[in-house]
Amino acid sequence: MYSSKITGLGYYVPDNVVTNDDLSELMDTNDEWIQERTGIKERHWIPDGSEDSSAIMGVKAAKIAIERAGLSKDDIDFIVFATLSPDYFFPGCGVQVQDMLDLPTVGAIDIRNQCSGFIYALSTADQFIKTGMYKNILVIGAEFHSNGLDKTTRGRGVSVIFGDGAGACILSREEDNSKGILSSHLHSEGKYADKLIVASPSIKNWVPEIINSNGKDISYFPYMDGTFVFKNAVVRFSEVIMEGLEANNLQVSDIDMFIPHQANLRISQFVQKKFGLNDDQVYNNIMKYGNTTAASIIIALTEAWENGNIKDNDLVVLAAFGSGFTWGSVIIRW
Ligand code: ACO
């Protein structure tokens, strides 16, 4: 069995910054409510007329990650693309990346696990590396939320939270088994699927049916039972972090850097307090980007690495919880 190691990181967000005050011109909300409940100050939204999409942002992040890994595009053996906001119903964004990067005809899969999408994507790539099937895998998380949000007061409980962006990493074969991804831990609980959902358009409720409802059917906007999600998130985050540590005979005191999915600053702070971690052991950037779902962990990981917050041999813990419900953790020896 091989080990797998992150050898290149990159992210891309659109230039267009949307502040909380900007949102208060679209809906009945305000900077104080948003910051107090979520910690978010601003987010990046793709502006009208931009070419950007989940796939295109993913490609922009991927180019940086490939270059930083010291690889050429022809070294990439496989693509794993996590998103809940793909450019098309089908095919997935992974094949678009294969085309836009002009890669050889390598395999490409999309992961549809929302906020824990990047954890699932990294875990999937890790298995292919560990078995020896592939040497270098491009793993992308990207979201184009802004075009699908209800930007009226009706949708304010959800739409103020989400931002657009993409992150990417290269996962490469590592001969030293003490380094790289030590383990990953994945979970789901589908009975709560309707607590955080975009139900339409779906094959069960296709576009003509939505149009025929004359505006009554708004199931194409995200629905979230925020309080219920919050309560489950703090429990599952804690459980899956402990599961990862115990699987590797590690303690909370061994954590050098915890990078949680950026769902809500209050969730991250709750988990930080529960584990007794210092501010310099937890990386949060939701203030600047909002919740970028499948992109949030990889954007945060890239920023933390760029800022020098992650050093060689550090124990890095990634964890996420979200729609499905799905949740998971990845334990990395950097
Ligand atoms: N501005 C002003 N007021 C608002 C806004 C807003 N943007 N949104 C809601 N309110 C109001 C509500 O209408 C409500 O008013 P009322 O008391 O008069 O009825 C009041 O504020 C409180 O609303 P709650 O929804 O109870 O607020 P809460 O404190 O629960 O915060 C939030 C909402 C931020 C969504 C929180 O529940 C949360 O973060 N939940 C978890 C989100 C999460 O982790 N999601 C998972 C990842 S997402 C994914 O997987 C796709």
Short mmCIF file of N, CA and C and ligand atoms in Angstrom, two decimals, residues 23 27-34 36-40 84 113-117 143 145 152-162 195-198 222-231 233-234 237 261-267 286 291-294 321-326, ligand 1:
data_model
loop_
_atom_site.label_atom_id
_atom_site.label_comp_id
_atom_site.label_asym_id
_atom_site.label_seq_id
_atom_site.Cartn_x
_atom_site.Cartn_y
_atom_site.Cartn_z
N LEU A 23 -26.20 43.29 0.30
CA LEU A 23 -27.36 42.39 0.39
C LEU A 23 -28.58 43.11 0.97
N MET A 27 -32.66 42.73 0.01
CA MET A 27 -33.60 42.03 0.89
C MET A 27 -33.56 42.69 2.27
N ASP A 28 -34.53 42.30 3.10
CA ASP A 28 -34.58 42.85 4.45
C ASP A 28 -33.59 42.11 5.34
N THR A 29 -32.37 42.58 5.35
CA THR A 29 -31.33 42.00 6.21
C THR A 29 -30.39 43.10 6.60
N ASN A 30 -29.41 42.79 7.43
CA ASN A 30 -28.45 43.82 7.80
C ASN A 30 -27.13 43.19 8.23
N ASP A 31 -26.10 44.01 8.19
CA ASP A 31 -24.74 43.55 8.49
C ASP A 31 -24.66 42.95 9.90
N GLU A 32 -25.33 43.58 10.84
CA GLU A 32 -25.25 43.11 12.24
C GLU A 32 -25.80 41.69 12.37
N TRP A 33 -26.99 41.43 11.79
CA TRP A 33 -27.60 40.09 11.89
C TRP A 33 -26.69 39.05 11.26
N ILE A 34 -26.20 39.36 10.06
CA ILE A 34 -25.41 38.35 9.33
C ILE A 34 -24.11 38.05 10.08
N GLU A 36 -23.44 38.57 13.30
CA GLU A 36 -23.68 37.96 14.61
C GLU A 36 -24.03 36.47 14.48
N ARG A 37 -24.88 36.11 13.51
CA ARG A 37 -25.33 34.72 13.37
C ARG A 37 -24.36 33.83 12.62
N THR A 38 -23.58 34.42 11.69
CA THR A 38 -22.77 33.57 10.80
C THR A 38 -21.28 33.92 10.78
N GLY A 39 -20.92 35.13 11.18
CA GLY A 39 -19.54 35.59 11.10
C GLY A 39 -19.16 36.13 9.73
N ILE A 40 -20.09 36.06 8.77
CA ILE A 40 -19.76 36.45 7.39
C ILE A 40 -19.82 37.99 7.23
N LEU A 84 -22.11 20.90 -5.77
CA LEU A 84 -23.57 20.75 -5.79
C LEU A 84 -24.18 21.65 -6.84
N ASN A 113 -21.79 15.53 -2.82
CA ASN A 113 -21.99 15.43 -1.38
C ASN A 113 -21.96 16.78 -0.67
N GLN A 114 -22.28 17.84 -1.44
CA GLN A 114 -22.52 19.15 -0.86
C GLN A 114 -21.39 19.60 0.06
N CYS A 115 -21.71 20.00 1.29
CA CYS A 115 -20.69 20.59 2.16
C CYS A 115 -19.57 19.62 2.52
N SER A 116 -19.86 18.33 2.52
CA SER A 116 -18.77 17.38 2.79
C SER A 116 -18.19 16.86 1.47
N GLY A 117 -18.52 17.49 0.37
CA GLY A 117 -18.07 17.03 -0.95
C GLY A 117 -16.56 16.94 -1.06
N GLU A 143 -18.07 25.82 -6.45
CA GLU A 143 -19.50 26.12 -6.36
C GLU A 143 -19.84 27.47 -6.99
N HIS A 145 -22.93 29.26 -6.45
CA HIS A 145 -24.20 29.32 -5.72
C HIS A 145 -25.09 30.47 -6.17
N THR A 152 -34.41 37.46 -2.41
CA THR A 152 -35.44 38.33 -1.84
C THR A 152 -35.51 38.04 -0.34
N THR A 153 -36.30 38.82 0.39
CA THR A 153 -36.43 38.61 1.83
C THR A 153 -36.88 37.19 2.14
N ARG A 154 -37.70 36.61 1.27
CA ARG A 154 -38.16 35.24 1.46
C ARG A 154 -36.99 34.26 1.63
N GLY A 155 -35.90 34.50 0.91
CA GLY A 155 -34.77 33.55 0.91
C GLY A 155 -33.61 33.98 1.80
N ARG A 156 -33.81 35.01 2.63
CA ARG A 156 -32.67 35.61 3.34
C ARG A 156 -31.98 34.66 4.32
N GLY A 157 -32.73 33.70 4.88
CA GLY A 157 -32.12 32.77 5.84
C GLY A 157 -31.07 31.87 5.22
N VAL A 158 -31.10 31.76 3.88
CA VAL A 158 -30.15 30.90 3.18
C VAL A 158 -29.19 31.72 2.32
N SER A 159 -29.75 32.70 1.59
CA SER A 159 -28.94 33.33 0.53
C SER A 159 -27.80 34.19 1.05
N VAL A 160 -27.90 34.70 2.29
CA VAL A 160 -26.80 35.52 2.80
C VAL A 160 -25.57 34.68 3.14
N ILE A 161 -25.77 33.37 3.24
CA ILE A 161 -24.70 32.49 3.72
C ILE A 161 -23.72 32.10 2.61
N PHE A 162 -24.23 31.94 1.38
CA PHE A 162 -23.44 31.24 0.37
C PHE A 162 -22.62 32.15 -0.55
N LYS A 195 -33.95 18.32 5.14
CA LYS A 195 -33.62 19.42 6.04
C LYS A 195 -32.71 20.46 5.37
N LEU A 196 -32.07 20.05 4.29
CA LEU A 196 -31.17 20.95 3.57
C LEU A 196 -31.14 20.45 2.13
N ILE A 197 -31.92 21.11 1.27
CA ILE A 197 -32.21 20.48 -0.02
C ILE A 197 -32.53 21.51 -1.10
N VAL A 198 -32.12 21.21 -2.32
CA VAL A 198 -32.69 21.85 -3.51
C VAL A 198 -33.43 20.71 -4.21
N PRO A 222 -32.68 26.75 -2.64
CA PRO A 222 -32.26 25.93 -1.50
C PRO A 222 -33.17 26.15 -0.30
N TYR A 223 -33.53 25.05 0.36
CA TYR A 223 -34.28 25.11 1.62
C TYR A 223 -33.37 24.58 2.73
N MET A 224 -33.34 25.27 3.84
CA MET A 224 -32.53 24.78 4.97
C MET A 224 -33.26 25.03 6.28
N ASP A 225 -33.38 23.98 7.08
CA ASP A 225 -33.85 24.13 8.46
C ASP A 225 -32.60 24.43 9.27
N GLY A 226 -32.25 25.73 9.32
CA GLY A 226 -30.95 26.16 9.84
C GLY A 226 -30.67 25.70 11.25
N THR A 227 -31.66 25.82 12.12
CA THR A 227 -31.44 25.46 13.52
C THR A 227 -31.18 23.96 13.66
N PHE A 228 -31.95 23.16 12.93
CA PHE A 228 -31.78 21.70 12.98
C PHE A 228 -30.41 21.30 12.43
N VAL A 229 -30.03 21.94 11.31
CA VAL A 229 -28.72 21.65 10.72
C VAL A 229 -27.61 22.02 11.70
N PHE A 230 -27.75 23.18 12.31
CA PHE A 230 -26.74 23.65 13.27
C PHE A 230 -26.54 22.64 14.40
N LYS A 231 -27.66 22.20 14.99
CA LYS A 231 -27.58 21.29 16.14
C LYS A 231 -26.92 19.97 15.76
N ALA A 233 -24.87 19.56 13.20
CA ALA A 233 -23.49 19.82 12.75
C ALA A 233 -22.51 19.78 13.92
N VAL A 234 -22.84 20.45 15.00
CA VAL A 234 -21.87 20.52 16.10
C VAL A 234 -21.61 19.13 16.70
N PHE A 237 -19.62 17.00 13.80
CA PHE A 237 -18.24 17.49 13.67
C PHE A 237 -17.38 16.87 14.77
N HIS A 261 -15.07 22.72 7.53
CA HIS A 261 -15.90 23.28 6.47
C HIS A 261 -16.46 24.61 6.97
N GLN A 262 -16.42 25.62 6.13
CA GLN A 262 -16.82 26.96 6.53
C GLN A 262 -18.33 27.12 6.33
N ALA A 263 -19.11 26.54 7.27
CA ALA A 263 -20.57 26.62 7.19
C ALA A 263 -21.08 27.84 7.92
N ASN A 264 -20.51 28.07 9.08
CA ASN A 264 -20.96 29.14 9.95
C ASN A 264 -19.87 29.29 11.00
N LEU A 265 -19.39 30.53 11.20
CA LEU A 265 -18.30 30.74 12.16
C LEU A 265 -18.68 30.24 13.55
N ARG A 266 -19.97 30.32 13.88
CA ARG A 266 -20.41 29.87 15.22
C ARG A 266 -20.22 28.35 15.38
N ILE A 267 -20.41 27.59 14.30
CA ILE A 267 -20.19 26.14 14.38
C ILE A 267 -18.70 25.87 14.62
N ILE A 286 -14.47 32.16 6.58
CA ILE A 286 -15.86 32.38 6.16
C ILE A 286 -16.20 33.87 6.13
N ASN A 291 -20.09 30.69 2.82
CA ASN A 291 -20.03 29.22 2.73
C ASN A 291 -19.94 28.84 1.25
N THR A 292 -18.77 28.37 0.85
CA THR A 292 -18.57 27.96 -0.55
C THR A 292 -18.68 26.43 -0.69
N THR A 293 -19.32 25.81 0.28
CA THR A 293 -19.72 24.40 0.23
C THR A 293 -18.54 23.48 -0.16
N ALA A 294 -18.59 22.81 -1.30
CA ALA A 294 -17.52 21.85 -1.63
C ALA A 294 -16.17 22.52 -1.80
N PHE A 321 -19.60 18.90 7.58
CA PHE A 321 -20.95 18.39 7.78
C PHE A 321 -21.87 19.18 6.86
N GLY A 322 -22.86 18.50 6.29
CA GLY A 322 -23.79 19.25 5.46
C GLY A 322 -24.91 18.39 4.92
N SER A 323 -25.51 18.92 3.86
CA SER A 323 -26.71 18.33 3.26
C SER A 323 -26.52 16.84 3.00
N GLY A 324 -27.61 16.11 3.24
CA GLY A 324 -27.62 14.66 3.04
C GLY A 324 -28.44 13.93 4.08
N PHE A 325 -28.13 14.09 5.39
CA PHE A 325 -26.91 14.69 5.89
C PHE A 325 -25.72 13.81 5.53
N THR A 326 -24.59 14.43 5.27
CA THR A 326 -23.33 13.71 5.12
C THR A 326 -22.28 14.44 5.94
N1 ACO B 1 -31.38 38.83 8.04
C1 ACO B 1 -32.17 39.21 9.07
N2 ACO B 1 -32.99 38.36 9.70
C2 ACO B 1 -33.00 37.08 9.30
C3 ACO B 1 -32.20 36.61 8.25
C4 ACO B 1 -31.36 37.56 7.61
N3 ACO B 1 -30.54 37.21 6.60
N4 ACO B 1 -32.43 35.31 8.08
C5 ACO B 1 -33.33 34.94 8.99
N5 ACO B 1 -33.69 36.01 9.74
C6 ACO B 1 -34.64 36.06 10.84
C7 ACO B 1 -35.66 34.94 10.78
O1 ACO B 1 -36.73 35.29 9.95
C8 ACO B 1 -36.04 34.81 12.23
O2 ACO B 1 -36.98 35.82 12.54
P1 ACO B 1 -38.21 35.53 13.56
O3 ACO B 1 -37.57 35.12 14.86
O4 ACO B 1 -38.92 36.82 13.60
O5 ACO B 1 -38.97 34.39 12.92
C9 ACO B 1 -34.77 35.13 12.98
O6 ACO B 1 -33.92 35.85 12.07
C10 ACO B 1 -34.02 33.90 13.48
O7 ACO B 1 -33.94 32.96 12.41
P2 ACO B 1 -33.27 31.57 12.59
O8 ACO B 1 -33.32 30.84 11.30
O9 ACO B 1 -33.83 30.91 13.81
O10 ACO B 1 -31.77 32.02 12.89
P3 ACO B 1 -30.55 31.16 13.42
O11 ACO B 1 -30.00 31.78 14.62
O12 ACO B 1 -30.87 29.69 13.45
O13 ACO B 1 -29.48 31.37 12.27
C11 ACO B 1 -28.52 30.24 10.39
C12 ACO B 1 -29.75 30.94 10.98
C13 ACO B 1 -27.40 31.25 10.29
C14 ACO B 1 -28.88 29.73 9.01
C15 ACO B 1 -28.06 29.09 11.30
O14 ACO B 1 -29.18 28.30 11.66
C16 ACO B 1 -27.03 28.20 10.68
O15 ACO B 1 -25.94 28.61 10.39
N6 ACO B 1 -27.33 26.92 10.47
C17 ACO B 1 -26.39 25.93 9.97
C18 ACO B 1 -26.02 26.17 8.55
C19 ACO B 1 -25.17 25.04 8.07
O16 ACO B 1 -24.26 24.58 8.74
N7 ACO B 1 -25.42 24.55 6.91
C20 ACO B 1 -24.72 23.36 6.49
C21 ACO B 1 -23.91 23.61 5.36
S1 ACO B 1 -24.82 24.13 3.97
C22 ACO B 1 -24.77 22.83 2.81
O17 ACO B 1 -24.49 21.70 3.12
C23 ACO B 1 -25.25 23.18 1.46
#
